[in-house]
Short mmCIF file of C-alpha atoms and ligand atoms in Angstrom, two decimals:
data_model
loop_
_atom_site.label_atom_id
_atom_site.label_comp_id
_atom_site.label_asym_id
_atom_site.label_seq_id
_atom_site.Cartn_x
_atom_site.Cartn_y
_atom_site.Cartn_z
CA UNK A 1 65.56 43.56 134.94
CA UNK A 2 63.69 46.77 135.36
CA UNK A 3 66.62 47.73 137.66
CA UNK A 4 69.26 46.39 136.01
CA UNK A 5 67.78 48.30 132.64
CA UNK A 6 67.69 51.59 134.61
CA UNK A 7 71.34 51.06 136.14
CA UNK A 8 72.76 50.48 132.49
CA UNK A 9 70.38 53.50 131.39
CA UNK A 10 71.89 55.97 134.14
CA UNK A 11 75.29 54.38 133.27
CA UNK A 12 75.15 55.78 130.17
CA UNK A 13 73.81 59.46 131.33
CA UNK A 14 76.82 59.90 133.98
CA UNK A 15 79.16 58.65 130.78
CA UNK A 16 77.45 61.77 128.87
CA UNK A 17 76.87 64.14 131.30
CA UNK A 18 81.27 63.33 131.68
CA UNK A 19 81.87 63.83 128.02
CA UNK A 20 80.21 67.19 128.13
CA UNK A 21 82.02 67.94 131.32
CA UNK A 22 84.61 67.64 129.14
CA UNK A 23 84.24 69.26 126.45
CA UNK A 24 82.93 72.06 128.19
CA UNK A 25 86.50 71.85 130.35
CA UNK A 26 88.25 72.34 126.80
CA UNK A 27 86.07 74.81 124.78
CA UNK A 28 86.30 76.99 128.01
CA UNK A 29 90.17 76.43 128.14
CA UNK A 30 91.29 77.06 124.85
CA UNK A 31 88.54 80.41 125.46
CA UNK A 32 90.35 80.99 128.20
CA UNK A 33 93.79 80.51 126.18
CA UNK A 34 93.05 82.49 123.19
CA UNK A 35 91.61 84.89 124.61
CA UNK A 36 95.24 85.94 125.55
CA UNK A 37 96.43 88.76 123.16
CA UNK A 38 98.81 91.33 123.18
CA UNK A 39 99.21 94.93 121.27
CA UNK A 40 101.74 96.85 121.14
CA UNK A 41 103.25 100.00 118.98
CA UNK A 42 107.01 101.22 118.80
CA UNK A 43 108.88 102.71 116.15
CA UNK A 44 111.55 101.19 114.66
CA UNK A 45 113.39 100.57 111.44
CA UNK A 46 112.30 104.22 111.12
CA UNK A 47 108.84 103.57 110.86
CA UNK A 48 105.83 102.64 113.12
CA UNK A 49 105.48 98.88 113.79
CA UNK A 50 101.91 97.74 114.95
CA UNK A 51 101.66 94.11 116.17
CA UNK A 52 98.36 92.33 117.63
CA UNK A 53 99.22 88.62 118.45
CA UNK A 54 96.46 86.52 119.85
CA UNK A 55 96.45 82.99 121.40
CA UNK A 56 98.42 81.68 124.28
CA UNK A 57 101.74 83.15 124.61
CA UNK A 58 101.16 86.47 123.05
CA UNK A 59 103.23 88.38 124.72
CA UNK A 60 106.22 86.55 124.59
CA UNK A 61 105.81 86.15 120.90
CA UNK A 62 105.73 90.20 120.89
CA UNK A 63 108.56 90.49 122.65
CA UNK A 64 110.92 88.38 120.90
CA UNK A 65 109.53 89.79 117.37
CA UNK A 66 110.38 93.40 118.91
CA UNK A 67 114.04 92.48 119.76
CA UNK A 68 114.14 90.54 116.59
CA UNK A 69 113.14 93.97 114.46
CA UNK A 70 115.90 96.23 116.46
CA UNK A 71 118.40 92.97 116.32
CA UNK A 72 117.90 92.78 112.23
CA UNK A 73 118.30 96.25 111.81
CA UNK A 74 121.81 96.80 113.84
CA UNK A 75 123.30 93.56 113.11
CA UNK A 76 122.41 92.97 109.30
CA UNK A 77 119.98 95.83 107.19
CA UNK A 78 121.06 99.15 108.32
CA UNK A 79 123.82 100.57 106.21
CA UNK A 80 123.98 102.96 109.19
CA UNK A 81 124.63 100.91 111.34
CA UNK A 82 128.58 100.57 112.02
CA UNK A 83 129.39 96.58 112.24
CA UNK A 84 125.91 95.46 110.61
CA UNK A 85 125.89 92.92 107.35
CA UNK A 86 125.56 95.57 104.74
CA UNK A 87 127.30 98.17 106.39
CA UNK A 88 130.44 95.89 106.48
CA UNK A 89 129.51 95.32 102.64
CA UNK A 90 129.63 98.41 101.32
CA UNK A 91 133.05 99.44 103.89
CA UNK A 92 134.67 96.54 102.19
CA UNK A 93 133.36 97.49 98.69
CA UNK A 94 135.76 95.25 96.16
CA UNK A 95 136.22 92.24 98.26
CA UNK A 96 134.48 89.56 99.29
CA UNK A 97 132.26 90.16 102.98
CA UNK A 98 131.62 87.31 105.28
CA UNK A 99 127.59 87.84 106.38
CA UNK A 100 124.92 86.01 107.73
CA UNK A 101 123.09 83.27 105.26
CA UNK A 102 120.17 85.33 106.23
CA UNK A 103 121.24 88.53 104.74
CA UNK A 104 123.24 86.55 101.30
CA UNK A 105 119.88 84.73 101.24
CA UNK A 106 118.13 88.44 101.13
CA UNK A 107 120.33 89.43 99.04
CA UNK A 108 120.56 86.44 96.59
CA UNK A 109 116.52 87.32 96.47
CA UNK A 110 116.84 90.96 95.97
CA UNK A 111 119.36 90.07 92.64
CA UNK A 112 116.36 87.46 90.95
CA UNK A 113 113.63 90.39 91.41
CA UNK A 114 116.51 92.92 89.88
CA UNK A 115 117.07 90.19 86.81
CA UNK A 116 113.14 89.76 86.53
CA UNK A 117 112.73 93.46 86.57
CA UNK A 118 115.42 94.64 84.08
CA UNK A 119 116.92 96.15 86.62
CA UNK A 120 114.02 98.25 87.52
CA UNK A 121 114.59 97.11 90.83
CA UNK A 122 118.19 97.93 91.98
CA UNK A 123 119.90 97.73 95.60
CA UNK A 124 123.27 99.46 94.20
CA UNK A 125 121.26 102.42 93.90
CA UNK A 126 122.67 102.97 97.24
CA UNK A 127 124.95 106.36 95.92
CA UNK A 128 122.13 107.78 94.66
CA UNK A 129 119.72 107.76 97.56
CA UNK A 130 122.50 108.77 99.35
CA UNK A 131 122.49 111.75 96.93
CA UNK A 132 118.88 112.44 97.00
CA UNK A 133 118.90 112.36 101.49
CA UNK A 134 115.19 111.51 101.68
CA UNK A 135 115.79 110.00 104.91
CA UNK A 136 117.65 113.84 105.93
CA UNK A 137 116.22 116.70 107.11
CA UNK A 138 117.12 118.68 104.25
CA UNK A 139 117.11 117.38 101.68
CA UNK A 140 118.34 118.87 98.03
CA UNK A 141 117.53 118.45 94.64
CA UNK A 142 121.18 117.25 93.35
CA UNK A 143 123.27 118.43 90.25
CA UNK A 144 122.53 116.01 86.92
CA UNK A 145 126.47 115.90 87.46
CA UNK A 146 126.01 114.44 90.75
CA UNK A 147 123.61 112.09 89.39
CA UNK A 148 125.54 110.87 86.54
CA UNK A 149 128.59 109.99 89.01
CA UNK A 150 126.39 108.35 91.53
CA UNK A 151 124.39 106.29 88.61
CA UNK A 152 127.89 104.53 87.49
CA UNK A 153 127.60 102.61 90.26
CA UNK A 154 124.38 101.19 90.07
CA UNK A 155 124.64 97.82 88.38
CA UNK A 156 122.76 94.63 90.61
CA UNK A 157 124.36 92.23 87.78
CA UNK A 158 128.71 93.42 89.18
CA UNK A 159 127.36 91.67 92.72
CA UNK A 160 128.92 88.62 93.54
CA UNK A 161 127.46 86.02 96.19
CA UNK A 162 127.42 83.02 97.68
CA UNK A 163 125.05 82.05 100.96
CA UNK A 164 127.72 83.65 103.65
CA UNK A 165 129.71 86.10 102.07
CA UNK A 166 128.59 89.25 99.27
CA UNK A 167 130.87 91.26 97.23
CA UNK A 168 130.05 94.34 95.17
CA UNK A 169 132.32 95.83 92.63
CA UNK A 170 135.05 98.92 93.60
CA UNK A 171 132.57 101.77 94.24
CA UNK A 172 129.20 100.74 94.89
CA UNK A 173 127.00 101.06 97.52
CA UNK A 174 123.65 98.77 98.72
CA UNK A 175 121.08 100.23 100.41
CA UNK A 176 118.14 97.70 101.31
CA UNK A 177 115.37 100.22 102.11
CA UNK A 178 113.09 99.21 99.86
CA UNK A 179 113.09 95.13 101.72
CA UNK A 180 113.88 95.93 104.90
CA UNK A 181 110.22 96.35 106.31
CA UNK A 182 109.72 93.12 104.47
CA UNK A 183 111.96 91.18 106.08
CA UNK A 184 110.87 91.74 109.19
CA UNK A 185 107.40 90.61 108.17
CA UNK A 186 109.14 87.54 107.41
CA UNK A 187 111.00 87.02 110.40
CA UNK A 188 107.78 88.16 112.91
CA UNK A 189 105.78 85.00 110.79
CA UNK A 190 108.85 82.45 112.01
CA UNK A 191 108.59 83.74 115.57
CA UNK A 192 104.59 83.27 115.23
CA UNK A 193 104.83 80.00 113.88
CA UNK A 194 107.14 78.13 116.25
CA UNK A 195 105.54 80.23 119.62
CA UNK A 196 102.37 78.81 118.64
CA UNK A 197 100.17 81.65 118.76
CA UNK A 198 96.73 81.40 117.15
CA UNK A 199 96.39 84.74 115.19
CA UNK A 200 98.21 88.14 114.69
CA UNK A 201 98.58 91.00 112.44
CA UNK A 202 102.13 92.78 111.96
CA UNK A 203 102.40 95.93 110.51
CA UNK A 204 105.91 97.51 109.66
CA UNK A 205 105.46 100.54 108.08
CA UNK A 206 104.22 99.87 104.30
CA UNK A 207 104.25 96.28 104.90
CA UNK A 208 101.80 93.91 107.28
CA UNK A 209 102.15 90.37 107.53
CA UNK A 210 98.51 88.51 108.45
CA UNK A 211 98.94 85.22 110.19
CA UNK A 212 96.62 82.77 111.40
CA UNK A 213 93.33 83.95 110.66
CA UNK A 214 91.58 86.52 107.50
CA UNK A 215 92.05 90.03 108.39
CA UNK A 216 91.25 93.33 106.76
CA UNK A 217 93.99 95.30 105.84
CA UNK A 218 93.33 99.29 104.37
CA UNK A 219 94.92 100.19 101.55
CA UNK A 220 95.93 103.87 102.09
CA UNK A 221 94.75 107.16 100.29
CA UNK A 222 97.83 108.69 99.01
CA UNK A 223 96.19 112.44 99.58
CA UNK A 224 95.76 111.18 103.43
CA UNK A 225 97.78 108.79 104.55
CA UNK A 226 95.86 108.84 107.69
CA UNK A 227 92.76 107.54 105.45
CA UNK A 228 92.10 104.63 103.42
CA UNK A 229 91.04 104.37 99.45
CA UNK A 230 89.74 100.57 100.15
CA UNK A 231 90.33 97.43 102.09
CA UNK A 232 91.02 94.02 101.00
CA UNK A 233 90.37 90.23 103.16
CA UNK A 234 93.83 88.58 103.43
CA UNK A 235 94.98 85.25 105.41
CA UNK A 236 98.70 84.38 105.61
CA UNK A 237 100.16 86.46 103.41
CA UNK A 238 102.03 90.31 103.18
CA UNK A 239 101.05 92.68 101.56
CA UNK A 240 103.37 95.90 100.34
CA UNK A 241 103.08 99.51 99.33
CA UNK A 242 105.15 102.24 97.91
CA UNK A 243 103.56 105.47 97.24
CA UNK A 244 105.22 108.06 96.28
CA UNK A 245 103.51 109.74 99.94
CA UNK A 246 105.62 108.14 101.89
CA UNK A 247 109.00 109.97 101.83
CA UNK A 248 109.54 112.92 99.64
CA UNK A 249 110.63 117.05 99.48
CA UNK A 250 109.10 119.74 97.39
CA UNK A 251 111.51 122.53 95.66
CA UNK A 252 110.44 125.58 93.48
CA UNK A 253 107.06 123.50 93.27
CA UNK A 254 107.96 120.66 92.30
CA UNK A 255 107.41 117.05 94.45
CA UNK A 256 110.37 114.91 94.78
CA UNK A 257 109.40 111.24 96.05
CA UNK A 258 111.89 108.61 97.25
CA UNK A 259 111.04 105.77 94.40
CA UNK A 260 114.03 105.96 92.22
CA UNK A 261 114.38 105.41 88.92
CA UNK A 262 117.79 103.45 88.29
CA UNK A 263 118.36 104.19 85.04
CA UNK A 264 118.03 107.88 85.09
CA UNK A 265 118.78 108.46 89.03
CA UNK A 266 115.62 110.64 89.64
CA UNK A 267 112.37 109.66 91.11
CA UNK A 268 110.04 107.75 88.76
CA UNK A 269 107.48 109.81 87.00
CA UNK A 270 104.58 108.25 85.86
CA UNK A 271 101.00 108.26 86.50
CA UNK A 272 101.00 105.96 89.70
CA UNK A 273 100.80 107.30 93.03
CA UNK A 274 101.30 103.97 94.61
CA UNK A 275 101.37 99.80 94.27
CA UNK A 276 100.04 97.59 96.87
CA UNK A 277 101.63 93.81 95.85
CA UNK A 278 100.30 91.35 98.30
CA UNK A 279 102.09 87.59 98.37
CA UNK A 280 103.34 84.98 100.51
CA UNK A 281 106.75 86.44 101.42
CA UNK A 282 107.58 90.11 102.97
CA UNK A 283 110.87 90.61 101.39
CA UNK A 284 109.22 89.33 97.48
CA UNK A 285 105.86 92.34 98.42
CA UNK A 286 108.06 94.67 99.60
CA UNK A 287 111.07 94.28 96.50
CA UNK A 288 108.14 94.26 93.95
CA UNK A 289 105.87 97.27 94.90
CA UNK A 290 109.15 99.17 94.54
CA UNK A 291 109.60 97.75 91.42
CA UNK A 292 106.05 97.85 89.75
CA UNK A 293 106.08 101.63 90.86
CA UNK A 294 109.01 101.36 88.58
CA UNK A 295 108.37 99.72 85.80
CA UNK A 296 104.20 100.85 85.64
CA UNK A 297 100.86 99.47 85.35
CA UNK A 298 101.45 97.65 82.45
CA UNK A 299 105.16 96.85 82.68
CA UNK A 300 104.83 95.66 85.73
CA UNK A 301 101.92 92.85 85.23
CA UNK A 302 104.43 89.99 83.87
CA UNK A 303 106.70 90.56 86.75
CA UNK A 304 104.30 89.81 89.36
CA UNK A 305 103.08 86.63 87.76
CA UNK A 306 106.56 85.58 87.93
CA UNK A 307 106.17 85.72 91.78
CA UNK A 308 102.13 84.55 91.70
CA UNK A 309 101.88 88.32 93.06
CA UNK A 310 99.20 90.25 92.91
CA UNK A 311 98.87 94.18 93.23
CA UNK A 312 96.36 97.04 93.64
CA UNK A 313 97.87 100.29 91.42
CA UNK A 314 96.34 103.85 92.35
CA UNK A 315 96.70 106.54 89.42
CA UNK A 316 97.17 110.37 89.55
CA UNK A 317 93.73 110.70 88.08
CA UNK A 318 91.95 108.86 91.37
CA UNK A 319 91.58 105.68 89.81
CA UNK A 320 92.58 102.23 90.95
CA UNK A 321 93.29 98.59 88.76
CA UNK A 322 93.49 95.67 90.55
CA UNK A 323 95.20 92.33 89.16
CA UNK A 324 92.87 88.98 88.29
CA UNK A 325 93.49 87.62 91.88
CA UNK A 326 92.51 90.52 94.08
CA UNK A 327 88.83 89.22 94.85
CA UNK A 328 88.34 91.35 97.94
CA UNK A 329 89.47 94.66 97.52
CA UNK A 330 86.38 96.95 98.02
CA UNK A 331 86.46 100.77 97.88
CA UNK A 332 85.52 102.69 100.28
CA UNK A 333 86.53 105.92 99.39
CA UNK A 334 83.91 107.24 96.25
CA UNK A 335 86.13 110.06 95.57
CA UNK A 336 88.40 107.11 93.61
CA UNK A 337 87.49 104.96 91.09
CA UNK A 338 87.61 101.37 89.51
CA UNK A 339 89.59 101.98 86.00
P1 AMP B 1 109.68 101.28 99.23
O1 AMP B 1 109.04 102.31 100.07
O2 AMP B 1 109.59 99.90 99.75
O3 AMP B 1 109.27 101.36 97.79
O4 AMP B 1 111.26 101.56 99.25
C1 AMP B 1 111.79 102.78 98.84
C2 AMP B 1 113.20 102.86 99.31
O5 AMP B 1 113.98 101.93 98.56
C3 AMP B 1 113.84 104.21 99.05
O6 AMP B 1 113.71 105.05 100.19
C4 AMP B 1 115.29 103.86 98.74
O7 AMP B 1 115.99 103.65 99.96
C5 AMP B 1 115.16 102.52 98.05
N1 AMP B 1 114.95 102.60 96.58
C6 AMP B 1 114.46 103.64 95.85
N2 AMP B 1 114.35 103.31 94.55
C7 AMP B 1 114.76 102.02 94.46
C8 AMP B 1 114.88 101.10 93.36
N3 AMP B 1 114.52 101.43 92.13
N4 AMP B 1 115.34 99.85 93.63
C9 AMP B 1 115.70 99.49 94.89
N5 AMP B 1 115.61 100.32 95.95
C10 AMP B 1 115.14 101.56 95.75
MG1 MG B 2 109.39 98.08 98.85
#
């Protein structure tokens, strides 16, 4: 009995000691697994891309998002790029352009933020960035005659699409600058998805895509863009900015910045210095800091809730408003301050 008591009794010890064999086994393997990471940083798209992927197949995940971001650029975004989607576009301006259905789907999005905007936001504005060169190595201040010309053929609502060909009307010109960086965020979180990884962070110039896990993301000074104003917690979503920092040319004095306003052709002037919009898509934060820098603090607030956006403003006078939803944003830099 005694025996028999202490065989069932050690039966059960060898069946636990076995279970935590086994869960050790697995804690230590998926350790072991996700401890894999990978970081890497290239420039491309013009800009510096940051990714840090972690979990089991990290690397591969980097790789394919890197041949992914040169891929997008040559073959669709770039209208520098002889043969790509929007390149072919604006060649064939006046007829109809067979594309991808991921660029008319782009595309198709770009329009609904330029209807919700007013037009604030505008890819036709191609002729006049053109104009302006901030991309160039000199660039020039152009004539208001030069403007005027260039602004005739900015008009988002002359576009004509369906989801694998685009037309836009005798004349124009699309320039996707302000979603490209976006996009990609979008595309990197479709390679993370289906490669399984556990976490990463993608950064693509102004835009960074967190996946997987919360991570803090700066939101940069626009004095010092190698310095941060605050940070805010994030966790699958992307987050945008345009600042008017991040591309521009002084002349006689005066500051020139690459966020154009569509309705006069010259770059915005009002008392923002940049937007930060963070929401689930890359191509919806990207389109819609451009256009709150656009439209302003206030005239920007009912376009976000459109897109259950949110956004972090920072005025010329070193103070920053942040929308209902942005719980975590905390400054760290006292020489700004909360409005
Ligand atoms: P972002 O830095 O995302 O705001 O994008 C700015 C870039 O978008 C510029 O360099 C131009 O190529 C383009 N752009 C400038 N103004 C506008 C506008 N109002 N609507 C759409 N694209 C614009
Ligand atoms: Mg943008």
């Amino acid at each position: 009995m005694e025996k028999a008591h202490f065989f069932g009794a050690s039966k059960k010890w060898l069946a636990l000691i076995l279970c935590g064999v086994i869960i050790l086994g697995i804690i230590a393997a998926d350790f072991f697994i996700n401890r894999e990471k990978s970081e890497k940083t290239y420039v491309a798209m013009g800009t510096v891309i940051t990714s840090k992927i972690q979990g089991k197949g990290s690397a591969e995940a980097e790789e394919e998002i890197r041949t992914m971001i040169n891929g997008m650029e040559t073959a669709c975004l770039s209208w520098r790029c002889e043969g790509s989607d929007v390149y072919r576009i604006n060649e064939h301006n006046g007829t109809f352009e067979s594309v991808s259905q991921d660029t008319a789907k782009w595309i198709a999005d770009c329009v609904d933020v330029s209807e919700k905007s007013s037009g604030a936001f505008d890819i036709t504005i191609g002729k006049v960035t053109k104009l302006w060169n901030f991309d160039g190595e000199s660039s020039n201040v152009p004539s208001s005659k030069e403007i005027e010309k260039a602004l005739q053929a900015v008009d988002y609502s002359k576009m004509l699409f369906n989801s694998t060909a685009v037309k836009i009307a005798k004349g124009q010109f699309i320039d996707l600058g302000a979603v490209g960086k976006g996009i990609a965020c979008d595309s990197a979180r479709e390679i993370l998805e289906n490669s399984g990884v556990k976490s990463a962070t993608v950064s693509v110039g102004g835009s960074v895509l967190v996946f997987g896990k919360s991570a803090t993301v700066g939101v940069i000074c626009p004095d010092d863009d190698t310095k941060c104003v605050g940070t805010i917690n994030l966790k699958d979503k992307c987050v945008s900015t345009s600042g008017d920092y991040e591309r521009f040319f002084e002349k006689d004095g005066k500051k020139y910045h690459h966020i154009l306003d569509p309705y006069t052709g010259y770059p915005v002037e009002n008392n923002l210095r940049s937007v930060t919009v963070i929401c689930d898509s890359g191509l919806l934060s990207d389109a819609l800091s451009t256009a709150c820098f656009v439209l302003g603090y206030k005239g920007s607030l009912g376009l976000l809730n459109n897109y259950d956006a949110e956004a972090i403003y920072i005025f010329d006078d070193n103070t920053i408003a942040v929308t209902d939803g942005v719980k975590s944003f905390k400054l760290t830099d006292n020489s700004y301050k909360m409005k």
